Amino acid sequence: VQKWLTCIADYDNEFEPWCRRVENILRRYRDDGRKDANNPSAKFNILWSNTETLAPAVYNSLPKPDVRRRFKDDDPIGKAVSQVMSRSLEFGLDTTEFNHSIESCVLDMLLPGRAVARVRYVPSLTQVGMTEETHVEGQETHEAGGEALEGYEEVEWEQAPIEHVQWDDFRHGQGKCWSEVTWVGFRHRLTRKELEEKFGEIGSIIKLDSTDDEEIESERDDKVASAFRTCEVWEIWDKEAEEVIFATLGG
């Protein structure tokens, strides 16, 4: 855990000047410094205007899936599979937040200068062969041996939604090009309920460190502040070890 927290700290030190510049850019884009918006002599926010002009030029509508066979052989099965994949992609675009995620990425590309999105595989599992209530094996049998099936889980539904990653919630290792980067990290702020759902018993003892909100942190009533506290958890994808690690300072 300490190794990865050190890697994240090294990244923060290296990219601190860039992060400060991005925060200034976002303040200018939001026009946080304007005192009187109704004043005729107030400055015009040209950054906001230019960004809103460029954004639809970069991305303005959902893409159209186009799945086709590489070779134009007489292959009815291959054609049918291509149609299935094309319709599955179209269904995924219509039923997930793809459009919102890409629009957020475009804004990150135009302002901070770095856009990150990732696709996650999310299966929905169901218990088969053994009921959860009685733990009694069902009447299903193997075709070959005829013995009763033991309880196991099978995929009931699956999807692969795309998720926008905010520019300051992403970390990565060093490298001259992307192929040399050995790890990437994603920051999550999880509530107690989310910690318990994801990590089980361990999630119930992890310390909630902050609310990531200055106004709530300054609240004198500790009970009020504690209701909004979360835990900063880092999801590390280690390329060399081929594993995913979750690390946090909360003890």
mmCIF file of C-alpha atoms in Angstrom:
data_model
loop_
_atom_site.group_PDB
_atom_site.id
_atom_site.type_symbol
_atom_site.label_atom_id
_atom_site.label_comp_id
_atom_site.label_asym_id
_atom_site.label_seq_id
_atom_site.Cartn_x
_atom_site.Cartn_y
_atom_site.Cartn_z
ATOM 1 C CA VAL A 1 0.000 0.000 0.000
ATOM 2 C CA GLN A 2 2.776 2.408 0.927
ATOM 3 C CA LYS A 3 4.477 1.793 -2.414
ATOM 4 C CA TRP A 4 1.458 2.919 -4.379
ATOM 5 C CA LEU A 5 0.666 5.848 -2.114
ATOM 6 C CA THR A 6 4.277 6.965 -2.626
ATOM 7 C CA CYS A 7 3.873 6.663 -6.404
ATOM 8 C CA ILE A 8 0.738 8.815 -6.226
ATOM 9 C CA ALA A 9 2.529 11.390 -4.044
ATOM 10 C CA ASP A 10 5.412 11.542 -6.547
ATOM 11 C CA TYR A 11 2.934 12.156 -9.357
ATOM 12 C CA ASP A 12 1.276 14.967 -7.380
ATOM 13 C CA ASN A 13 4.618 16.662 -6.804
ATOM 14 C CA GLU A 14 5.559 16.384 -10.470
ATOM 15 C CA PHE A 15 2.235 17.653 -11.817
ATOM 16 C CA GLU A 16 1.506 20.312 -9.189
ATOM 17 C CA PRO A 17 2.354 23.269 -11.499
ATOM 18 C CA TRP A 18 0.074 21.872 -14.203
ATOM 19 C CA CYS A 19 -2.772 21.335 -11.723
ATOM 20 C CA ARG A 20 -2.486 24.948 -10.549
ATOM 21 C CA ARG A 21 -2.691 26.183 -14.138
ATOM 22 C CA VAL A 22 -5.746 24.015 -14.796
ATOM 23 C CA GLU A 23 -7.523 25.386 -11.716
ATOM 24 C CA ASN A 24 -6.859 28.946 -12.926
ATOM 25 C CA ILE A 25 -8.169 28.052 -16.396
ATOM 26 C CA LEU A 26 -11.358 26.570 -14.952
ATOM 27 C CA ARG A 27 -11.913 29.638 -12.773
ATOM 28 C CA ARG A 28 -11.553 31.828 -15.851
ATOM 29 C CA TYR A 29 -13.930 29.591 -17.814
ATOM 30 C CA ARG A 30 -16.552 29.774 -15.031
ATOM 31 C CA ASP A 31 -15.899 33.500 -14.661
ATOM 32 C CA ASP A 32 -15.579 33.134 -10.896
ATOM 33 C CA GLY A 33 -13.904 36.532 -10.532
ATOM 34 C CA ARG A 34 -16.701 38.611 -11.999
ATOM 35 C CA LYS A 35 -18.256 40.924 -9.412
ATOM 36 C CA ASP A 36 -21.136 42.458 -11.353
ATOM 37 C CA ALA A 37 -22.480 40.520 -14.315
ATOM 38 C CA ASN A 38 -24.998 43.321 -15.084
ATOM 39 C CA ASN A 39 -22.330 45.992 -15.425
ATOM 40 C CA PRO A 40 -22.069 47.047 -19.103
ATOM 41 C CA SER A 41 -18.341 47.635 -18.668
ATOM 42 C CA ALA A 42 -17.760 44.100 -17.369
ATOM 43 C CA LYS A 43 -15.304 42.022 -19.355
ATOM 44 C CA PHE A 44 -16.589 39.496 -21.878
ATOM 45 C CA ASN A 45 -15.611 35.888 -21.118
ATOM 46 C CA ILE A 46 -13.979 35.025 -24.436
ATOM 47 C CA LEU A 47 -12.631 31.705 -23.092
ATOM 48 C CA TRP A 48 -16.162 30.453 -22.397
ATOM 49 C CA SER A 49 -17.348 31.647 -25.809
ATOM 50 C CA ASN A 50 -14.473 30.012 -27.703
ATOM 51 C CA THR A 51 -14.841 26.755 -25.770
ATOM 52 C CA GLU A 52 -18.572 26.553 -26.433
ATOM 53 C CA THR A 53 -17.870 27.146 -30.136
ATOM 54 C CA LEU A 54 -15.168 24.480 -30.382
ATOM 55 C CA ALA A 55 -16.984 21.781 -28.362
ATOM 56 C CA PRO A 56 -19.706 20.946 -30.949
ATOM 57 C CA ALA A 57 -17.058 20.980 -33.695
ATOM 58 C CA VAL A 58 -15.180 18.236 -31.842
ATOM 59 C CA TYR A 59 -18.240 16.145 -30.925
ATOM 60 C CA ASN A 60 -21.888 16.859 -31.670
ATOM 61 C CA SER A 61 -23.835 13.565 -31.881
ATOM 62 C CA LEU A 62 -23.781 9.884 -31.022
ATOM 63 C CA PRO A 63 -21.582 7.799 -33.340
ATOM 64 C CA LYS A 64 -23.138 5.180 -35.596
ATOM 65 C CA PRO A 65 -21.772 1.664 -34.949
ATOM 66 C CA ASP A 66 -20.409 0.029 -38.095
ATOM 67 C CA VAL A 67 -19.323 -3.587 -37.638
ATOM 68 C CA ARG A 68 -18.323 -5.429 -40.787
ATOM 69 C CA ARG A 69 -16.257 -8.430 -41.822
ATOM 70 C CA ARG A 70 -12.704 -7.772 -42.913
ATOM 71 C CA PHE A 71 -13.002 -10.102 -45.877
ATOM 72 C CA LYS A 72 -16.059 -10.146 -48.161
ATOM 73 C CA ASP A 73 -16.379 -13.913 -48.233
ATOM 74 C CA ASP A 74 -19.676 -15.722 -48.613
ATOM 75 C CA ASP A 75 -20.106 -16.193 -44.864
ATOM 76 C CA PRO A 76 -23.727 -15.940 -43.621
ATOM 77 C CA ILE A 77 -22.690 -16.709 -40.033
ATOM 78 C CA GLY A 78 -20.066 -13.960 -40.040
ATOM 79 C CA LYS A 79 -22.598 -11.505 -41.443
ATOM 80 C CA ALA A 80 -25.123 -12.411 -38.739
ATOM 81 C CA VAL A 81 -22.508 -12.016 -35.999
ATOM 82 C CA SER A 82 -21.551 -8.585 -37.383
ATOM 83 C CA GLN A 83 -25.178 -7.480 -37.234
ATOM 84 C CA VAL A 84 -25.523 -8.732 -33.665
ATOM 85 C CA MET A 85 -22.407 -6.845 -32.569
ATOM 86 C CA SER A 86 -23.511 -3.683 -34.376
ATOM 87 C CA ARG A 87 -26.945 -3.743 -32.761
ATOM 88 C CA SER A 88 -25.427 -4.479 -29.345
ATOM 89 C CA LEU A 89 -23.178 -1.427 -29.651
ATOM 90 C CA GLU A 90 -26.106 0.713 -30.746
ATOM 91 C CA PHE A 91 -28.164 -0.505 -27.781
ATOM 92 C CA GLY A 92 -25.262 0.246 -25.438
ATOM 93 C CA LEU A 93 -24.925 3.799 -26.753
ATOM 94 C CA ASP A 94 -28.653 4.424 -26.291
ATOM 95 C CA THR A 95 -28.967 2.959 -22.789
ATOM 96 C CA THR A 96 -25.798 4.255 -21.099
ATOM 97 C CA GLU A 97 -24.420 7.725 -20.391
ATOM 98 C CA PHE A 98 -22.085 7.562 -23.388
ATOM 99 C CA ASN A 99 -23.120 10.966 -24.724
ATOM 100 C CA HIS A 100 -22.663 12.729 -21.384
ATOM 101 C CA SER A 101 -19.308 11.034 -20.779
ATOM 102 C CA ILE A 102 -17.905 12.058 -24.157
ATOM 103 C CA GLU A 103 -19.170 15.632 -23.776
ATOM 104 C CA SER A 104 -17.378 15.808 -20.407
ATOM 105 C CA CYS A 105 -14.218 14.444 -22.027
ATOM 106 C CA VAL A 106 -14.402 17.074 -24.776
ATOM 107 C CA LEU A 107 -14.594 19.822 -22.159
ATOM 108 C CA ASP A 108 -11.596 18.330 -20.346
ATOM 109 C CA MET A 109 -9.674 18.201 -23.613
ATOM 110 C CA LEU A 110 -10.414 21.836 -24.448
ATOM 111 C CA LEU A 111 -9.678 23.238 -20.959
ATOM 112 C CA PRO A 112 -7.280 21.097 -18.848
ATOM 113 C CA GLY A 113 -5.856 19.573 -22.028
ATOM 114 C CA ARG A 114 -6.316 15.944 -20.974
ATOM 115 C CA ALA A 115 -9.443 13.831 -21.309
ATOM 116 C CA VAL A 116 -9.829 10.401 -19.709
ATOM 117 C CA ALA A 117 -12.647 7.891 -20.121
ATOM 118 C CA ARG A 118 -12.712 4.188 -19.423
ATOM 119 C CA VAL A 119 -14.980 1.257 -20.206
ATOM 120 C CA ARG A 120 -15.873 -1.103 -17.350
ATOM 121 C CA TYR A 121 -17.305 -4.584 -17.623
ATOM 122 C CA VAL A 122 -20.264 -4.833 -15.223
ATOM 123 C CA PRO A 123 -21.846 -8.296 -14.942
ATOM 124 C CA SER A 124 -25.000 -9.109 -12.994
ATOM 125 C CA LEU A 125 -24.678 -12.554 -11.400
ATOM 126 C CA THR A 126 -27.412 -14.882 -10.235
ATOM 127 C CA GLN A 127 -27.283 -17.999 -8.060
ATOM 128 C CA VAL A 128 -27.890 -21.266 -9.901
ATOM 129 C CA GLY A 129 -28.187 -24.837 -8.603
ATOM 130 C CA MET A 130 -28.523 -23.892 -4.931
ATOM 131 C CA THR A 131 -31.025 -21.532 -3.369
ATOM 132 C CA GLU A 132 -29.696 -18.757 -1.148
ATOM 133 C CA GLU A 133 -32.421 -19.289 1.452
ATOM 134 C CA THR A 134 -32.141 -23.040 2.040
ATOM 135 C CA HIS A 135 -28.744 -23.816 0.476
ATOM 136 C CA VAL A 136 -30.354 -26.955 -0.935
ATOM 137 C CA GLU A 137 -29.056 -28.191 -4.230
ATOM 138 C CA GLY A 138 -31.478 -27.855 -7.078
ATOM 139 C CA GLN A 139 -32.773 -30.627 -9.288
ATOM 140 C CA GLU A 140 -30.497 -29.754 -12.196
ATOM 141 C CA THR A 141 -28.109 -32.502 -13.269
ATOM 142 C CA HIS A 142 -25.052 -32.761 -15.395
ATOM 143 C CA GLU A 143 -25.787 -34.212 -18.812
ATOM 144 C CA ALA A 144 -22.850 -36.600 -18.611
ATOM 145 C CA GLY A 145 -22.718 -37.861 -15.028
ATOM 146 C CA GLY A 146 -26.241 -37.268 -13.807
ATOM 147 C CA GLU A 147 -25.141 -35.948 -10.378
ATOM 148 C CA ALA A 148 -26.779 -32.899 -8.853
ATOM 149 C CA LEU A 149 -25.228 -29.535 -9.640
ATOM 150 C CA GLU A 150 -23.599 -27.647 -6.796
ATOM 151 C CA GLY A 151 -24.435 -24.000 -6.268
ATOM 152 C CA TYR A 152 -22.652 -21.571 -8.543
ATOM 153 C CA GLU A 153 -23.153 -18.162 -10.098
ATOM 154 C CA GLU A 154 -23.809 -17.428 -13.736
ATOM 155 C CA VAL A 155 -24.086 -14.185 -15.668
ATOM 156 C CA GLU A 156 -27.681 -13.005 -15.854
ATOM 157 C CA TRP A 157 -26.983 -9.636 -17.503
ATOM 158 C CA GLU A 158 -23.840 -7.831 -18.567
ATOM 159 C CA GLN A 159 -22.923 -4.422 -19.885
ATOM 160 C CA ALA A 160 -19.844 -2.323 -20.577
ATOM 161 C CA PRO A 161 -20.630 1.343 -19.835
ATOM 162 C CA ILE A 162 -18.193 4.128 -20.575
ATOM 163 C CA GLU A 163 -17.279 6.410 -17.656
ATOM 164 C CA HIS A 164 -15.778 9.867 -17.671
ATOM 165 C CA VAL A 165 -12.833 10.280 -15.284
ATOM 166 C CA GLN A 166 -12.360 13.799 -13.961
ATOM 167 C CA TRP A 167 -8.966 15.244 -14.788
ATOM 168 C CA ASP A 168 -7.825 15.487 -11.137
ATOM 169 C CA ASP A 169 -8.966 11.933 -10.267
ATOM 170 C CA PHE A 170 -6.491 10.273 -12.646
ATOM 171 C CA ARG A 171 -2.842 9.346 -12.033
ATOM 172 C CA HIS A 172 -0.295 7.438 -14.088
ATOM 173 C CA GLY A 173 3.278 6.236 -14.000
ATOM 174 C CA GLN A 174 6.201 7.772 -15.846
ATOM 175 C CA GLY A 175 7.097 6.953 -19.438
ATOM 176 C CA LYS A 176 8.306 8.602 -22.651
ATOM 177 C CA CYS A 177 5.271 7.180 -24.462
ATOM 178 C CA TRP A 178 2.034 5.532 -23.368
ATOM 179 C CA SER A 179 3.329 1.999 -23.971
ATOM 180 C CA GLU A 180 6.016 2.587 -21.317
ATOM 181 C CA VAL A 181 3.528 3.593 -18.603
ATOM 182 C CA THR A 182 3.356 0.715 -16.114
ATOM 183 C CA TRP A 183 0.401 1.796 -13.960
ATOM 184 C CA VAL A 184 -2.634 4.038 -13.875
ATOM 185 C CA GLY A 185 -4.729 5.084 -10.894
ATOM 186 C CA PHE A 186 -8.297 6.292 -10.392
ATOM 187 C CA ARG A 187 -9.457 8.120 -7.276
ATOM 188 C CA HIS A 188 -12.814 7.315 -5.705
ATOM 189 C CA ARG A 189 -14.522 8.963 -2.754
ATOM 190 C CA LEU A 190 -16.702 6.268 -1.185
ATOM 191 C CA THR A 191 -19.297 6.468 1.569
ATOM 192 C CA ARG A 192 -19.519 3.906 4.356
ATOM 193 C CA LYS A 193 -22.268 2.036 2.517
ATOM 194 C CA GLU A 194 -20.253 1.926 -0.702
ATOM 195 C CA LEU A 195 -17.168 0.704 1.180
ATOM 196 C CA GLU A 196 -19.130 -2.126 2.789
ATOM 197 C CA GLU A 197 -20.724 -3.138 -0.514
ATOM 198 C CA LYS A 198 -17.377 -3.267 -2.281
ATOM 199 C CA PHE A 199 -15.041 -4.565 0.427
ATOM 200 C CA GLY A 200 -17.344 -6.337 2.857
ATOM 201 C CA GLU A 201 -16.244 -6.427 6.506
ATOM 202 C CA ILE A 202 -13.090 -4.425 5.791
ATOM 203 C CA GLY A 203 -15.238 -1.568 4.509
ATOM 204 C CA SER A 204 -16.937 -1.227 7.900
ATOM 205 C CA ILE A 205 -13.672 -0.429 9.716
ATOM 206 C CA ILE A 206 -11.989 1.878 7.185
ATOM 207 C CA LYS A 207 -11.744 5.412 8.502
ATOM 208 C CA LEU A 208 -13.701 8.147 6.716
ATOM 209 C CA ASP A 209 -11.230 10.990 6.293
ATOM 210 C CA SER A 210 -12.951 14.031 4.776
ATOM 211 C CA THR A 211 -15.929 15.405 2.869
ATOM 212 C CA ASP A 212 -13.918 17.086 0.088
ATOM 213 C CA ASP A 213 -15.947 20.230 0.827
ATOM 214 C CA GLU A 214 -14.500 23.188 2.717
ATOM 215 C CA GLU A 215 -17.854 24.469 3.981
ATOM 216 C CA ILE A 216 -18.875 21.116 5.448
ATOM 217 C CA GLU A 217 -15.414 20.574 6.935
ATOM 218 C CA SER A 218 -15.745 23.898 8.775
ATOM 219 C CA GLU A 219 -19.047 22.767 10.336
ATOM 220 C CA ARG A 220 -18.727 22.928 14.126
ATOM 221 C CA ASP A 221 -21.243 20.152 14.735
ATOM 222 C CA ASP A 222 -19.217 16.970 14.258
ATOM 223 C CA LYS A 223 -22.337 14.864 13.781
ATOM 224 C CA VAL A 224 -23.353 16.980 10.801
ATOM 225 C CA ALA A 225 -19.873 16.816 9.257
ATOM 226 C CA SER A 226 -19.534 13.065 9.838
ATOM 227 C CA ALA A 227 -22.738 12.423 7.873
ATOM 228 C CA PHE A 228 -20.998 13.708 4.738
ATOM 229 C CA ARG A 229 -17.551 12.203 5.259
ATOM 230 C CA THR A 230 -16.139 9.772 2.720
ATOM 231 C CA CYS A 231 -12.938 7.801 2.236
ATOM 232 C CA GLU A 232 -10.407 8.435 -0.518
ATOM 233 C CA VAL A 233 -9.715 5.108 -2.228
ATOM 234 C CA TRP A 234 -7.254 4.632 -5.069
ATOM 235 C CA GLU A 235 -7.867 2.001 -7.729
ATOM 236 C CA ILE A 236 -4.458 1.062 -9.160
ATOM 237 C CA TRP A 237 -4.063 -0.935 -12.361
ATOM 238 C CA ASP A 238 -0.600 -2.510 -12.309
ATOM 239 C CA LYS A 239 0.491 -3.462 -15.821
ATOM 240 C CA GLU A 240 3.564 -5.475 -14.806
ATOM 241 C CA ALA A 241 1.819 -7.600 -12.141
ATOM 242 C CA GLU A 242 -1.422 -7.727 -14.156
ATOM 243 C CA GLU A 243 -3.573 -6.984 -11.129
ATOM 244 C CA VAL A 244 -5.805 -4.299 -9.693
ATOM 245 C CA ILE A 245 -5.018 -2.927 -6.217
ATOM 246 C CA PHE A 246 -7.215 -0.785 -3.981
ATOM 247 C CA ALA A 247 -5.287 1.404 -1.541
ATOM 248 C CA THR A 248 -6.272 4.033 1.009
ATOM 249 C CA LEU A 249 -4.776 5.961 3.906
ATOM 250 C CA GLY A 250 -7.903 5.282 5.958
ATOM 251 C CA GLY A 251 -7.088 2.781 8.682
#
